[in-house]
Coordinates of C-alpha atoms in Angstrom, one line a residue:
M26 CA 109.3 -20.8 -30.1
Q27 CA 107.5 -23.6 -28.9
K28 CA 107.4 -22.6 -25.7
Q29 CA 106.2 -18.7 -26.6
G30 CA 103.3 -20.7 -28.1
A31 CA 102.8 -22.5 -25.7
E32 CA 102.4 -19.4 -23.5
H33 CA 99.0 -18.9 -25.0
L34 CA 97.5 -22.5 -24.2
V35 CA 95.2 -22.8 -21.2
Y36 CA 96.3 -25.2 -18.2
D37 CA 95.2 -26.6 -15.2
D38 CA 96.7 -25.8 -11.9
E39 CA 98.2 -29.1 -12.3
Q40 CA 99.8 -28.7 -16.0
Q41 CA 100.9 -25.5 -15.5
G42 CA 103.0 -26.3 -12.3
L43 CA 104.9 -28.6 -14.2
N44 CA 106.1 -26.7 -16.6
K45 CA 107.5 -23.9 -14.1
Q46 CA 111.6 -23.8 -13.7
I47 CA 112.7 -26.1 -11.1
V48 CA 115.1 -23.8 -9.0
I49 CA 117.7 -25.6 -6.7
Y50 CA 119.7 -23.6 -5.1
F51 CA 123.1 -24.8 -3.5
S52 CA 124.5 -23.2 -1.1
H53 CA 128.7 -24.7 -0.3
V54 CA 131.6 -22.8 1.7
V55 CA 134.4 -23.7 -0.3
A56 CA 136.0 -21.2 -3.9
E57 CA 134.6 -22.1 -7.1
N58 CA 138.2 -23.2 -7.9
T59 CA 138.1 -26.2 -5.2
P60 CA 137.2 -29.7 -6.5
K61 CA 134.0 -29.5 -4.8
G62 CA 133.8 -26.4 -5.9
L63 CA 134.1 -27.2 -9.7
A64 CA 132.2 -30.3 -9.3
A65 CA 129.2 -28.5 -8.4
Q66 CA 129.2 -26.1 -10.8
K67 CA 129.6 -29.2 -13.2
F68 CA 126.6 -30.7 -11.7
A69 CA 124.2 -27.5 -12.4
E70 CA 125.7 -27.2 -16.2
L71 CA 124.8 -31.4 -16.4
V72 CA 121.0 -30.6 -14.7
E73 CA 120.0 -27.6 -16.9
E74 CA 121.1 -30.3 -20.3
K75 CA 120.0 -33.3 -19.1
T76 CA 116.1 -31.5 -18.5
N77 CA 116.4 -29.0 -20.5
G78 CA 116.7 -26.4 -19.3
R79 CA 113.5 -27.2 -17.1
V80 CA 115.6 -27.6 -13.8
K81 CA 118.5 -24.5 -13.4
V82 CA 120.6 -25.0 -9.7
E83 CA 121.6 -21.7 -8.7
V84 CA 125.1 -22.2 -6.5
F85 CA 126.6 -20.5 -4.2
P86 CA 129.6 -21.1 -3.1
N87 CA 132.0 -19.2 0.1
G88 CA 129.7 -19.2 2.4
S89 CA 128.6 -16.9 0.3
L90 CA 124.6 -18.2 1.3
Y91 CA 125.2 -19.7 4.5
S92 CA 128.1 -20.9 6.5
D93 CA 129.1 -24.0 7.2
E94 CA 127.7 -23.5 11.3
Q95 CA 124.4 -22.6 9.0
E96 CA 123.7 -24.6 6.4
I97 CA 122.8 -27.7 7.8
D98 CA 119.7 -26.0 9.8
A99 CA 119.1 -24.4 6.5
L100 CA 118.2 -27.4 5.2
L101 CA 116.7 -28.4 6.7
R102 CA 114.2 -25.8 7.0
G103 CA 113.8 -25.8 4.0
D104 CA 116.0 -22.1 2.8
V105 CA 117.9 -23.3 1.1
Q106 CA 117.8 -26.8 -0.9
M107 CA 120.7 -28.1 -1.5
I108 CA 124.1 -28.7 0.5
A109 CA 127.4 -30.8 0.0
P110 CA 128.9 -30.2 3.8
S111 CA 131.5 -31.6 4.9
V112 CA 131.1 -35.7 6.6
S113 CA 132.4 -34.6 10.4
K114 CA 129.5 -32.1 10.0
V115 CA 127.0 -35.2 9.6
T116 CA 128.8 -36.6 12.1
Q117 CA 126.5 -34.2 14.5
L118 CA 123.4 -35.9 12.9
I119 CA 124.7 -39.8 12.9
P120 CA 127.3 -41.2 15.3
E121 CA 127.8 -43.7 12.8
W122 CA 129.4 -41.1 10.2
Q123 CA 132.6 -40.6 12.5
V124 CA 133.4 -43.9 10.7
F125 CA 135.1 -41.2 8.1
D126 CA 137.0 -39.3 10.6
L127 CA 138.8 -42.6 11.5
P128 CA 143.1 -41.3 10.4
F129 CA 144.2 -43.8 7.8
I130 CA 140.4 -45.1 7.7
F131 CA 142.0 -44.5 3.5
E132 CA 145.1 -45.5 1.8
T133 CA 144.8 -44.0 -1.0
Y134 CA 142.8 -42.7 -4.0
S135 CA 141.0 -45.9 -4.7
D136 CA 139.9 -46.8 -1.5
V137 CA 137.5 -43.7 -1.5
E138 CA 136.0 -44.2 -4.8
K139 CA 135.4 -47.9 -3.9
V140 CA 133.9 -47.4 -0.7
F141 CA 132.0 -44.2 -1.6
T142 CA 130.7 -45.4 -4.6
G143 CA 129.7 -48.7 -2.4
K144 CA 127.3 -51.0 0.2
T145 CA 129.5 -48.0 2.6
G146 CA 128.4 -45.3 0.7
K147 CA 125.0 -46.4 -0.2
Q148 CA 124.4 -47.5 3.5
L149 CA 125.4 -44.3 5.3
L150 CA 122.9 -41.9 3.4
S151 CA 120.3 -44.0 3.3
M152 CA 120.7 -43.4 7.4
L153 CA 119.8 -39.6 6.3
D154 CA 115.9 -40.2 5.5
K155 CA 115.1 -40.4 9.4
K156 CA 116.6 -36.5 8.8
G157 CA 114.1 -35.4 6.8
I158 CA 118.0 -35.7 4.2
K159 CA 117.0 -36.9 1.0
G160 CA 121.5 -38.0 0.8
L161 CA 122.0 -37.6 -3.2
A162 CA 126.5 -38.6 -2.9
L163 CA 129.6 -38.4 -1.5
W164 CA 131.6 -36.2 -3.4
G165 CA 135.9 -35.8 -2.1
N166 CA 138.3 -33.1 -2.0
G167 CA 141.4 -34.9 -1.5
F168 CA 144.1 -36.5 1.7
K169 CA 144.4 -34.2 4.0
Q170 CA 147.7 -32.7 5.4
M171 CA 149.0 -30.9 9.1
M172 CA 150.6 -27.3 8.7
S173 CA 152.0 -25.2 11.3
N174 CA 153.0 -21.9 11.7
R175 CA 155.5 -23.0 14.0
R176 CA 158.2 -26.0 12.9
L177 CA 157.5 -29.5 11.0
L178 CA 155.7 -32.0 12.1
V179 CA 157.5 -35.2 12.0
D180 CA 157.3 -37.3 14.8
V181 CA 153.9 -37.5 17.1
R182 CA 155.5 -35.5 19.6
D183 CA 155.7 -32.2 17.4
F184 CA 152.7 -31.7 18.4
A185 CA 152.4 -31.1 21.8
G186 CA 151.3 -28.4 23.5
L187 CA 149.8 -26.9 19.7
K188 CA 146.9 -25.1 19.0
F189 CA 145.2 -26.2 16.8
R190 CA 142.4 -25.8 14.8
V191 CA 139.9 -28.2 13.6
M192 CA 136.3 -28.9 12.1
P193 CA 133.1 -30.1 14.2
S194 CA 134.0 -34.1 15.0
E195 CA 134.9 -35.5 18.4
V196 CA 137.2 -37.8 16.4
I197 CA 139.4 -35.5 15.3
E198 CA 139.6 -33.4 18.1
R199 CA 140.5 -36.5 20.3
Q200 CA 143.0 -37.5 17.9
F201 CA 144.6 -33.8 18.1
Q202 CA 144.5 -34.8 21.8
L203 CA 146.3 -37.9 21.4
L204 CA 148.8 -35.9 19.5
G205 CA 149.1 -33.7 22.7
A206 CA 147.8 -31.2 20.8
K207 CA 144.5 -28.3 21.6
P208 CA 141.4 -28.2 19.6
I209 CA 139.9 -25.9 18.1
V210 CA 136.8 -26.1 16.2
V211 CA 137.0 -22.7 14.3
P212 CA 133.9 -22.7 10.9
F213 CA 135.8 -22.5 7.5
N214 CA 134.9 -19.4 6.5
H215 CA 136.6 -18.2 9.9
V216 CA 140.0 -19.9 8.9
Y217 CA 142.0 -16.9 7.4
E218 CA 141.2 -14.8 9.4
S219 CA 142.4 -16.3 12.4
L220 CA 145.3 -17.8 10.7
E221 CA 145.9 -13.5 10.0
K222 CA 145.6 -13.2 13.6
H223 CA 147.7 -16.2 15.0
E224 CA 145.6 -17.7 16.7
F225 CA 145.9 -21.1 16.7
D226 CA 149.8 -23.3 15.6
G227 CA 148.7 -25.8 12.8
Q228 CA 145.6 -27.1 11.0
E229 CA 144.4 -29.9 9.0
N230 CA 143.2 -29.4 5.9
T231 CA 143.8 -31.5 2.4
V232 CA 146.4 -29.4 -0.8
S233 CA 143.4 -28.1 -2.9
N234 CA 142.3 -26.3 0.1
I235 CA 145.4 -24.6 1.5
Y236 CA 146.1 -23.4 -1.6
S237 CA 143.1 -22.4 -2.8
K238 CA 142.4 -20.4 0.3
G239 CA 145.9 -18.9 0.8
F240 CA 146.5 -20.4 3.9
Y241 CA 150.0 -21.7 3.3
Q242 CA 151.1 -17.7 2.9
F243 CA 150.8 -18.7 7.7
Q244 CA 151.5 -22.0 7.7
P245 CA 154.9 -22.3 5.4
Y246 CA 155.1 -25.9 7.1
L247 CA 153.4 -28.2 5.2
T248 CA 153.6 -32.1 6.2
I249 CA 152.4 -34.6 3.6
S250 CA 150.7 -37.0 5.7
N251 CA 147.8 -38.8 3.8
H252 CA 146.7 -39.1 7.4
G253 CA 142.6 -38.9 7.0
Y254 CA 140.6 -38.2 4.2
L255 CA 138.1 -35.5 3.5
G256 CA 135.0 -36.1 1.8
Y257 CA 132.2 -34.3 1.3
V258 CA 128.0 -35.0 1.4
V259 CA 125.8 -34.0 -1.5
M260 CA 122.0 -33.3 -0.1
V261 CA 119.2 -32.4 -0.6
N262 CA 115.6 -30.8 1.2
Q263 CA 113.6 -34.5 1.8
T264 CA 110.0 -33.1 1.2
F265 CA 111.3 -31.0 -1.8
W266 CA 112.7 -33.8 -3.0
N267 CA 109.9 -36.1 -2.8
H268 CA 107.6 -33.4 -4.7
L269 CA 109.8 -33.3 -7.2
P270 CA 108.6 -35.0 -10.5
K271 CA 110.0 -38.8 -10.8
E272 CA 112.0 -38.6 -14.3
I273 CA 113.3 -34.7 -12.5
Q274 CA 114.7 -36.7 -10.2
E275 CA 115.9 -39.6 -11.9
K276 CA 117.7 -37.1 -14.1
I277 CA 118.4 -34.7 -11.1
M278 CA 120.3 -38.5 -10.1
E279 CA 122.1 -39.1 -13.6
A280 CA 123.5 -35.5 -13.2
M281 CA 125.2 -36.2 -9.7
Q282 CA 126.4 -39.9 -11.0
E283 CA 128.8 -38.6 -13.9
T284 CA 129.0 -35.5 -11.8
T285 CA 130.6 -38.0 -8.8
T286 CA 132.2 -40.3 -10.8
W287 CA 134.1 -37.1 -12.7
N288 CA 134.8 -35.1 -8.9
L289 CA 136.9 -38.4 -7.4
K290 CA 139.5 -38.2 -10.5
Q291 CA 139.9 -34.8 -10.2
S292 CA 139.9 -34.4 -6.7
K293 CA 143.5 -36.1 -7.0
M294 CA 144.1 -34.6 -10.4
Q295 CA 143.7 -30.8 -8.3
N296 CA 145.2 -31.9 -5.1
E297 CA 148.9 -33.8 -7.3
S298 CA 149.4 -30.5 -9.1
E299 CA 148.8 -28.0 -6.0
L300 CA 151.1 -29.7 -4.5
A301 CA 153.5 -29.8 -6.6
L302 CA 153.0 -25.6 -7.3
M303 CA 153.2 -25.3 -3.6
K304 CA 156.8 -27.3 -2.5
Q305 CA 158.4 -24.6 -6.4
N306 CA 157.6 -21.6 -3.2
D307 CA 160.6 -20.8 -2.0
R308 CA 158.5 -19.9 1.5
M309 CA 157.4 -23.5 1.8
H310 CA 158.7 -26.4 3.9
V311 CA 157.4 -29.6 2.7
Y312 CA 158.1 -33.0 4.6
V313 CA 156.8 -36.2 3.3
L314 CA 156.2 -39.1 5.8
T315 CA 158.1 -41.7 6.0
E316 CA 156.7 -45.6 5.6
K317 CA 158.0 -46.0 9.4
E318 CA 156.4 -42.6 10.3
R319 CA 153.2 -43.1 9.3
E320 CA 153.2 -46.7 11.0
K321 CA 154.2 -44.7 14.6
W322 CA 151.3 -41.8 13.9
K323 CA 148.8 -44.8 13.3
K324 CA 150.0 -46.4 16.2
K325 CA 148.8 -43.6 17.9
F326 CA 145.5 -43.6 17.0
T327 CA 144.6 -46.9 17.8
P328 CA 142.2 -45.6 20.6
L329 CA 140.6 -44.1 18.5
Y330 CA 138.9 -47.1 16.7
E331 CA 138.2 -49.3 19.7
Q332 CA 136.1 -46.3 21.2
F333 CA 134.5 -46.3 17.9
R334 CA 134.1 -50.6 18.0
R335 CA 132.8 -50.4 21.8
E336 CA 130.9 -47.9 20.5
F337 CA 129.2 -49.6 17.0
G338 CA 131.0 -52.5 16.9
D339 CA 133.3 -54.1 14.0
K340 CA 130.7 -54.1 11.7
L341 CA 131.0 -51.4 9.5
L342 CA 134.6 -51.3 9.9
Q343 CA 134.6 -54.1 8.5
Q344 CA 133.0 -53.4 6.2
I345 CA 134.9 -50.8 5.1
E346 CA 137.9 -53.1 5.0
N347 CA 136.6 -55.7 2.5
E348 CA 135.3 -52.8 0.3
R349 CA 139.2 -51.4 0.3
K350 CA 140.2 -54.9 -0.6
E351 CA 138.3 -55.2 -4.3
A352 CA 139.6 -51.9 -4.7
E353 CA 143.3 -53.6 -4.8

């Protein structure tokens, strides 16, 4: 009722601007029932609640607004205020972010949480400032697994000659080259269509993406390798952010921190429960790598770590190692 009365009061332009509803377009490319999709919805609800409706976050899932190829440019242009691309996409802007694409950089969900919310996460997010982007948080989807339509991928030699869909990331491309496979970059929103056309033999992805998008219908061989982690960077256009009143920024950050804590726990639960569902599917062949087999994979990927050290030194890797030890 107070709002109705307020409409009849006279404000100067500046005051009137402060009372207008702020709308944030949040574009992402995955399904609504994935860890990122659910977190985006939760964040929108928390922001509305914490700002008493002053800020409205409109979520556009499934690449309905922009594909993963387009969304960073759209953010920089100011056509959309918020996105949450995979960390692999950010490696094109800031090469140091390749550290998160290194295979076996994380062993457990506890490792991920410690690093994403700790010193390393904050340090990497701050690097976005010079690109016209405000990094708000790191969210998680889950550990990546290997899929194929040919056979179970257990030994490193099983990958030889296979075509693999990859995200745009030098580290990930080199990972598959080391395995003797041929990496092919395909945007996430084209993966289902490419699978239908049998354009590649395998891919790496999280259980929640494999399940929510129905990828398992085309690639029934699933190896639980936990060789990589799929994380996201929640980012906002810097100019837009700087024009928000300070108290609104604080409320948004408060909502973001709550959502991040929830997301990192939810993603673990969701991947575990959806893996159990896929194991019940008679058409699926699911294999869990033994520790000995994982060690062979790790050895194969050693050159990736050596190259990262040559380019960026040892400091970032050492920092992550220290944070992981704290998580134990």
